[in-house]
mmCIF file of N, CA and C and ligand atoms in Angstrom:
data_model
loop_
_atom_site.group_PDB
_atom_site.id
_atom_site.type_symbol
_atom_site.label_atom_id
_atom_site.label_comp_id
_atom_site.label_asym_id
_atom_site.label_seq_id
_atom_site.Cartn_x
_atom_site.Cartn_y
_atom_site.Cartn_z
ATOM 1 N N MET A 1 201.940 69.895 124.155
ATOM 2 C CA MET A 1 202.538 68.823 124.887
ATOM 3 C C MET A 1 203.861 68.443 124.394
ATOM 4 N N SER A 2 204.948 68.392 125.099
ATOM 5 C CA SER A 2 206.240 67.961 124.756
ATOM 6 C C SER A 2 206.164 66.473 124.298
ATOM 7 N N ASP A 3 207.018 66.288 123.237
ATOM 8 C CA ASP A 3 207.151 64.727 122.825
ATOM 9 C C ASP A 3 208.458 64.252 123.451
ATOM 10 N N LYS A 4 209.139 64.965 124.318
ATOM 11 C CA LYS A 4 210.286 64.426 124.932
ATOM 12 C C LYS A 4 209.878 63.367 126.140
ATOM 13 N N GLN A 5 210.296 62.226 126.059
ATOM 14 C CA GLN A 5 209.968 61.245 126.992
ATOM 15 C C GLN A 5 211.039 61.270 128.232
ATOM 16 N N MET A 6 210.470 60.882 129.336
ATOM 17 C CA MET A 6 211.271 60.836 130.452
ATOM 18 C C MET A 6 211.081 59.471 131.116
ATOM 19 N N LEU A 7 212.277 59.051 131.822
ATOM 20 C CA LEU A 7 211.992 57.706 132.505
ATOM 21 C C LEU A 7 211.309 57.900 133.834
ATOM 22 N N PHE A 8 210.330 57.094 134.175
ATOM 23 C CA PHE A 8 209.658 57.192 135.442
ATOM 24 C C PHE A 8 209.864 55.849 136.110
ATOM 25 N N LYS A 9 210.381 55.826 137.267
ATOM 26 C CA LYS A 9 210.537 54.607 138.067
ATOM 27 C C LYS A 9 210.006 54.708 139.450
ATOM 28 N N ALA A 10 209.059 53.817 139.856
ATOM 29 C CA ALA A 10 208.442 53.911 141.194
ATOM 30 C C ALA A 10 208.085 52.438 141.531
ATOM 31 N N GLU A 11 207.658 52.411 142.736
ATOM 32 C CA GLU A 11 207.104 51.112 143.266
ATOM 33 C C GLU A 11 205.595 51.457 143.392
ATOM 34 N N VAL A 12 204.894 50.753 142.524
ATOM 35 C CA VAL A 12 203.343 50.960 142.669
ATOM 36 C C VAL A 12 202.681 49.637 143.167
ATOM 37 N N ASN A 13 202.146 49.900 144.279
ATOM 38 C CA ASN A 13 201.388 48.745 145.019
ATOM 39 C C ASN A 13 202.328 47.655 145.318
ATOM 40 N N GLY A 14 203.652 48.033 145.619
ATOM 41 C CA GLY A 14 204.641 47.060 145.942
ATOM 42 C C GLY A 14 205.310 46.449 144.696
ATOM 43 N N GLU A 15 204.959 46.813 143.537
ATOM 44 C CA GLU A 15 205.733 46.318 142.400
ATOM 45 C C GLU A 15 206.430 47.371 141.703
ATOM 46 N N PRO A 16 207.656 46.990 141.310
ATOM 47 C CA PRO A 16 208.543 48.017 140.566
ATOM 48 C C PRO A 16 207.912 48.432 139.174
ATOM 49 N N VAL A 17 207.986 49.548 138.768
ATOM 50 C CA VAL A 17 207.420 50.116 137.566
ATOM 51 C C VAL A 17 208.439 50.915 136.950
ATOM 52 N N GLU A 18 208.667 50.835 135.602
ATOM 53 C CA GLU A 18 209.621 51.746 134.857
ATOM 54 C C GLU A 18 209.034 51.826 133.551
ATOM 55 N N LEU A 19 208.634 53.226 133.290
ATOM 56 C CA LEU A 19 207.937 53.602 132.084
ATOM 57 C C LEU A 19 208.641 54.940 131.446
ATOM 58 N N GLN A 20 208.557 55.036 130.152
ATOM 59 C CA GLN A 20 208.935 56.358 129.479
ATOM 60 C C GLN A 20 207.550 57.050 129.595
ATOM 61 N N ILE A 21 207.555 58.310 130.059
ATOM 62 C CA ILE A 21 206.297 59.148 130.112
ATOM 63 C C ILE A 21 206.641 60.502 129.684
ATOM 64 N N ASN A 22 205.634 61.257 129.237
ATOM 65 C CA ASN A 22 205.803 62.593 128.944
ATOM 66 C C ASN A 22 205.918 63.451 130.291
ATOM 67 N N PRO A 23 206.795 64.459 130.354
ATOM 68 C CA PRO A 23 206.861 65.149 131.527
ATOM 69 C C PRO A 23 205.494 65.734 132.038
ATOM 70 N N GLY A 24 204.609 66.094 131.211
ATOM 71 C CA GLY A 24 203.403 66.749 131.594
ATOM 72 C C GLY A 24 202.293 65.738 132.091
ATOM 73 N N GLU A 25 202.633 64.379 131.997
ATOM 74 C CA GLU A 25 201.483 63.568 132.395
ATOM 75 C C GLU A 25 201.403 63.493 133.945
ATOM 76 N N THR A 26 200.039 63.447 134.268
ATOM 77 C CA THR A 26 199.775 63.425 135.692
ATOM 78 C C THR A 26 199.941 62.012 136.203
ATOM 79 N N LEU A 27 200.066 61.829 137.536
ATOM 80 C CA LEU A 27 200.173 60.565 138.168
ATOM 81 C C LEU A 27 198.966 59.840 137.808
ATOM 82 N N LEU A 28 197.758 60.474 137.928
ATOM 83 C CA LEU A 28 196.525 59.731 137.696
ATOM 84 C C LEU A 28 196.429 59.197 136.099
ATOM 85 N N GLU A 29 196.867 59.940 135.187
ATOM 86 C CA GLU A 29 196.911 59.452 133.938
ATOM 87 C C GLU A 29 197.836 58.118 133.754
ATOM 88 N N VAL A 30 199.029 58.280 134.411
ATOM 89 C CA VAL A 30 199.981 57.079 134.394
ATOM 90 C C VAL A 30 199.307 55.957 135.015
ATOM 91 N N LEU A 31 198.673 55.992 136.229
ATOM 92 C CA LEU A 31 198.090 54.993 136.928
ATOM 93 C C LEU A 31 196.973 54.364 136.070
ATOM 94 N N ARG A 32 196.086 55.230 135.637
ATOM 95 C CA ARG A 32 194.930 54.677 134.899
ATOM 96 C C ARG A 32 195.235 54.207 133.476
ATOM 97 N N GLU A 33 195.953 55.088 132.726
ATOM 98 C CA GLU A 33 196.038 54.783 131.295
ATOM 99 C C GLU A 33 197.196 53.964 130.925
ATOM 100 N N ARG A 34 198.272 54.009 131.700
ATOM 101 C CA ARG A 34 199.548 53.218 131.374
ATOM 102 C C ARG A 34 199.567 51.986 132.222
ATOM 103 N N LEU A 35 199.051 51.818 133.460
ATOM 104 C CA LEU A 35 199.152 50.771 134.372
ATOM 105 C C LEU A 35 197.856 50.145 134.418
ATOM 106 N N GLY A 36 196.782 50.589 133.989
ATOM 107 C CA GLY A 36 195.422 50.033 134.128
ATOM 108 C C GLY A 36 194.930 49.939 135.485
ATOM 109 N N LEU A 37 195.402 50.841 136.367
ATOM 110 C CA LEU A 37 194.842 50.870 137.748
ATOM 111 C C LEU A 37 193.771 51.927 137.830
ATOM 112 N N THR A 38 192.545 51.551 137.617
ATOM 113 C CA THR A 38 191.436 52.445 137.378
ATOM 114 C C THR A 38 190.727 52.659 138.679
ATOM 115 N N GLY A 39 191.107 52.215 139.830
ATOM 116 C CA GLY A 39 190.458 52.414 141.087
ATOM 117 C C GLY A 39 190.571 53.949 141.431
ATOM 118 N N SER A 40 191.602 54.646 141.077
ATOM 119 C CA SER A 40 191.638 56.049 141.285
ATOM 120 C C SER A 40 190.938 56.763 140.141
ATOM 121 N N LYS A 41 189.943 57.490 140.511
ATOM 122 C CA LYS A 41 188.992 58.073 139.558
ATOM 123 C C LYS A 41 189.306 59.492 139.314
ATOM 124 N N GLU A 42 188.989 59.941 138.080
ATOM 125 C CA GLU A 42 189.004 61.459 137.878
ATOM 126 C C GLU A 42 187.623 61.987 138.077
ATOM 127 N N GLY A 43 187.486 62.663 139.203
ATOM 128 C CA GLY A 43 186.058 63.359 139.514
ATOM 129 C C GLY A 43 186.251 64.831 138.900
ATOM 130 N N CYS A 44 186.646 65.548 139.767
ATOM 131 C CA CYS A 44 186.608 67.048 139.295
ATOM 132 C C CYS A 44 187.892 67.538 138.606
ATOM 133 N N GLY A 45 189.027 66.739 138.676
ATOM 134 C CA GLY A 45 190.234 67.007 138.070
ATOM 135 C C GLY A 45 190.787 68.373 138.386
ATOM 136 N N GLU A 46 190.417 68.898 139.652
ATOM 137 C CA GLU A 46 190.843 70.155 140.127
ATOM 138 C C GLU A 46 191.389 70.069 141.648
ATOM 139 N N GLY A 47 191.527 68.974 142.160
ATOM 140 C CA GLY A 47 192.050 68.806 143.378
ATOM 141 C C GLY A 47 191.065 69.040 144.497
ATOM 142 N N VAL A 48 189.734 68.902 144.256
ATOM 143 C CA VAL A 48 188.763 69.233 145.245
ATOM 144 C C VAL A 48 188.104 67.976 145.728
ATOM 145 N N CYS A 49 187.672 67.022 144.917
ATOM 146 C CA CYS A 49 186.789 65.926 145.304
ATOM 147 C C CYS A 49 187.525 64.814 146.078
ATOM 148 N N GLY A 50 188.751 64.534 145.752
ATOM 149 C CA GLY A 50 189.554 63.495 146.387
ATOM 150 C C GLY A 50 189.292 62.092 145.638
ATOM 151 N N ALA A 51 188.647 62.084 144.638
ATOM 152 C CA ALA A 51 188.349 60.724 144.096
ATOM 153 C C ALA A 51 189.719 60.107 143.436
ATOM 154 N N CYS A 52 190.662 60.892 143.226
ATOM 155 C CA CYS A 52 191.900 60.371 142.595
ATOM 156 C C CYS A 52 193.072 60.161 143.690
ATOM 157 N N THR A 53 192.592 60.277 145.055
ATOM 158 C CA THR A 53 193.744 60.297 145.990
ATOM 159 C C THR A 53 194.485 58.993 146.046
ATOM 160 N N VAL A 54 195.767 59.063 146.155
ATOM 161 C CA VAL A 54 196.654 57.921 146.350
ATOM 162 C C VAL A 54 197.675 58.227 147.451
ATOM 163 N N LEU A 55 198.364 57.303 147.972
ATOM 164 C CA LEU A 55 199.483 57.610 148.832
ATOM 165 C C LEU A 55 200.789 57.627 148.104
ATOM 166 N N VAL A 56 201.635 58.702 148.260
ATOM 167 C CA VAL A 56 202.909 58.653 147.690
ATOM 168 C C VAL A 56 203.901 58.787 148.937
ATOM 169 N N ASP A 57 204.660 57.676 149.055
ATOM 170 C CA ASP A 57 205.504 57.598 150.318
ATOM 171 C C ASP A 57 204.651 57.791 151.586
ATOM 172 N N GLY A 58 203.401 57.340 151.594
ATOM 173 C CA GLY A 58 202.567 57.317 152.692
ATOM 174 C C GLY A 58 201.782 58.569 152.888
ATOM 175 N N VAL A 59 202.056 59.554 152.027
ATOM 176 C CA VAL A 59 201.312 60.958 152.140
ATOM 177 C C VAL A 59 200.158 60.944 151.115
ATOM 178 N N PRO A 60 198.977 61.380 151.441
ATOM 179 C CA PRO A 60 197.874 61.514 150.527
ATOM 180 C C PRO A 60 198.185 62.573 149.486
ATOM 181 N N ARG A 61 198.024 62.196 148.276
ATOM 182 C CA ARG A 61 198.225 63.136 147.190
ATOM 183 C C ARG A 61 196.981 63.080 146.093
ATOM 184 N N ARG A 62 196.656 64.143 145.803
ATOM 185 C CA ARG A 62 195.669 64.292 144.660
ATOM 186 C C ARG A 62 196.329 63.972 143.238
ATOM 187 N N ALA A 63 196.116 62.727 142.889
ATOM 188 C CA ALA A 63 196.912 62.316 141.633
ATOM 189 C C ALA A 63 196.540 63.070 140.446
ATOM 190 N N CYS A 64 195.400 63.706 140.427
ATOM 191 C CA CYS A 64 195.045 64.612 139.145
ATOM 192 C C CYS A 64 195.922 65.817 139.150
ATOM 193 N N LEU A 65 196.399 66.292 140.203
ATOM 194 C CA LEU A 65 197.287 67.503 140.214
ATOM 195 C C LEU A 65 198.745 67.281 140.409
ATOM 196 N N THR A 66 199.057 65.863 140.587
ATOM 197 C CA THR A 66 200.460 65.611 140.780
ATOM 198 C C THR A 66 201.032 65.055 139.577
ATOM 199 N N LEU A 67 202.045 65.748 139.103
ATOM 200 C CA LEU A 67 202.791 65.219 137.926
ATOM 201 C C LEU A 67 203.414 63.836 138.330
ATOM 202 N N ALA A 68 203.429 62.873 137.402
ATOM 203 C CA ALA A 68 203.937 61.553 137.725
ATOM 204 C C ALA A 68 205.365 61.704 138.115
ATOM 205 N N LEU A 69 206.108 62.647 137.523
ATOM 206 C CA LEU A 69 207.530 62.761 137.760
ATOM 207 C C LEU A 69 207.787 63.110 139.263
ATOM 208 N N GLU A 70 206.798 63.865 139.867
ATOM 209 C CA GLU A 70 206.829 64.090 141.276
ATOM 210 C C GLU A 70 206.834 62.898 142.142
ATOM 211 N N ALA A 71 206.340 61.754 141.529
ATOM 212 C CA ALA A 71 206.273 60.500 142.361
ATOM 213 C C ALA A 71 207.542 59.579 141.941
ATOM 214 N N ASP A 72 208.461 60.076 141.079
ATOM 215 C CA ASP A 72 209.487 59.293 140.626
ATOM 216 C C ASP A 72 210.442 58.798 141.728
ATOM 217 N N GLY A 73 210.669 57.594 141.788
ATOM 218 C CA GLY A 73 211.513 57.074 142.976
ATOM 219 C C GLY A 73 210.749 56.792 144.278
ATOM 220 N N CYS A 74 209.469 57.070 144.148
ATOM 221 C CA CYS A 74 208.550 56.896 145.460
ATOM 222 C C CYS A 74 207.857 55.548 145.381
ATOM 223 N N GLY A 75 207.210 55.285 146.543
ATOM 224 C CA GLY A 75 206.225 54.240 146.633
ATOM 225 C C GLY A 75 204.873 54.758 146.561
ATOM 226 N N VAL A 76 204.097 54.306 145.654
ATOM 227 C CA VAL A 76 202.747 54.772 145.301
ATOM 228 C C VAL A 76 201.739 53.638 145.698
ATOM 229 N N LEU A 77 200.718 54.000 146.540
ATOM 230 C CA LEU A 77 199.787 53.042 146.988
ATOM 231 C C LEU A 77 198.374 53.483 146.386
ATOM 232 N N THR A 78 197.799 52.620 145.583
ATOM 233 C CA THR A 78 196.386 52.978 145.170
ATOM 234 C C THR A 78 195.375 52.048 145.839
ATOM 235 N N VAL A 79 194.238 52.251 145.725
ATOM 236 C CA VAL A 79 193.183 51.357 146.278
ATOM 237 C C VAL A 79 193.262 49.945 145.966
ATOM 238 N N GLU A 80 193.713 49.756 144.679
ATOM 239 C CA GLU A 80 193.970 48.302 144.389
ATOM 240 C C GLU A 80 195.061 47.574 145.324
ATOM 241 N N GLY A 81 196.011 48.393 145.718
ATOM 242 C CA GLY A 81 197.001 47.824 146.643
ATOM 243 C C GLY A 81 196.663 47.622 148.071
ATOM 244 N N LEU A 82 195.405 47.862 148.440
ATOM 245 C CA LEU A 82 194.991 47.692 149.831
ATOM 246 C C LEU A 82 194.484 46.258 149.962
ATOM 247 N N ALA A 83 194.366 45.470 148.880
ATOM 248 C CA ALA A 83 193.867 44.115 148.992
ATOM 249 C C ALA A 83 194.705 43.303 149.920
ATOM 250 N N LEU A 84 194.068 42.349 150.604
ATOM 251 C CA LEU A 84 194.863 41.444 151.486
ATOM 252 C C LEU A 84 194.963 40.170 150.799
ATOM 253 N N GLY A 85 196.149 40.056 150.105
ATOM 254 C CA GLY A 85 196.231 38.885 149.210
ATOM 255 C C GLY A 85 195.182 38.894 148.061
ATOM 256 N N LYS A 86 194.403 37.871 148.018
ATOM 257 C CA LYS A 86 193.356 37.942 147.003
ATOM 258 C C LYS A 86 192.035 38.363 147.628
ATOM 259 N N LYS A 87 192.111 38.795 148.886
ATOM 260 C CA LYS A 87 190.790 39.146 149.659
ATOM 261 C C LYS A 87 190.628 40.706 149.573
ATOM 262 N N VAL A 88 189.404 41.193 149.419
ATOM 263 C CA VAL A 88 189.096 42.518 149.472
ATOM 264 C C VAL A 88 189.320 43.086 150.851
ATOM 265 N N SER A 89 189.977 44.093 151.074
ATOM 266 C CA SER A 89 190.230 44.697 152.368
ATOM 267 C C SER A 89 188.817 45.397 152.767
ATOM 268 N N PRO A 90 188.761 45.668 154.090
ATOM 269 C CA PRO A 90 187.454 46.392 154.603
ATOM 270 C C PRO A 90 187.311 47.732 153.994
ATOM 271 N N LEU A 91 188.488 48.350 153.648
ATOM 272 C CA LEU A 91 188.429 49.723 152.994
ATOM 273 C C LEU A 91 187.991 49.639 151.708
ATOM 274 N N GLN A 92 188.463 48.463 150.997
ATOM 275 C CA GLN A 92 187.926 48.486 149.525
ATOM 276 C C GLN A 92 186.484 48.177 149.524
ATOM 277 N N LYS A 93 186.082 47.390 150.506
ATOM 278 C CA LYS A 93 184.701 47.012 150.527
ATOM 279 C C LYS A 93 183.814 48.230 150.757
ATOM 280 N N ALA A 94 184.243 49.181 151.653
ATOM 281 C CA ALA A 94 183.633 50.408 151.943
ATOM 282 C C ALA A 94 183.472 51.264 150.727
ATOM 283 N N PHE A 95 184.560 51.312 149.833
ATOM 284 C CA PHE A 95 184.511 52.152 148.651
ATOM 285 C C PHE A 95 183.448 51.541 147.704
ATOM 286 N N VAL A 96 183.335 50.183 147.621
ATOM 287 C CA VAL A 96 182.373 49.537 146.740
ATOM 288 C C VAL A 96 180.931 49.965 147.267
ATOM 289 N N LEU A 97 180.755 49.737 148.504
ATOM 290 C CA LEU A 97 179.437 50.041 149.157
ATOM 291 C C LEU A 97 178.918 51.472 148.962
ATOM 292 N N GLU A 98 180.032 52.394 148.945
ATOM 293 C CA GLU A 98 179.663 53.857 148.878
ATOM 294 C C GLU A 98 179.722 54.400 147.317
ATOM 295 N N GLY A 99 180.026 53.437 146.394
ATOM 296 C CA GLY A 99 180.120 53.797 145.101
ATOM 297 C C GLY A 99 181.175 54.725 144.760
HETATM 298 FE FE1 FES B 1 188.964 65.446 142.076
HETATM 299 FE FE2 FES B 1 191.527 64.655 141.752
HETATM 300 S S1 FES B 1 189.708 64.250 140.555
HETATM 301 S S2 FES B 1 190.667 65.793 143.307
#
C-alpha cells in the first residue's frame, strides 16, 4: 500500500467532507472506518451481494469496488442519509426488518 496521501472532498449525506486518504482506499473503507457510517456493509467484498451499495451522484455503486477517489467531488448518499430529519425513513425501516 502506498503511504502517499491524497485529498478527498465530497458531500456525504449532504455534509461536506474533506479527508486525506490513501489512493487505494475503497469508498466503503472511507465511509465505515473514517466517517463512522456503518450502514453500508461489507458482505462479499466482490461486487456481488450489494450490501455496500451507495448512491454516487444518484447512481448506485458498489462501495467495496469503488475507490474513494472515484467519488471525489461527488455527492454520496448512504442509508444513513435516507433519514427524514430525526425520523427513520420507510426504506431504513425495511432494511432493519430484513436484517
Ligand atoms: Fe458485496 Fe460490495 S460487499 S457487493
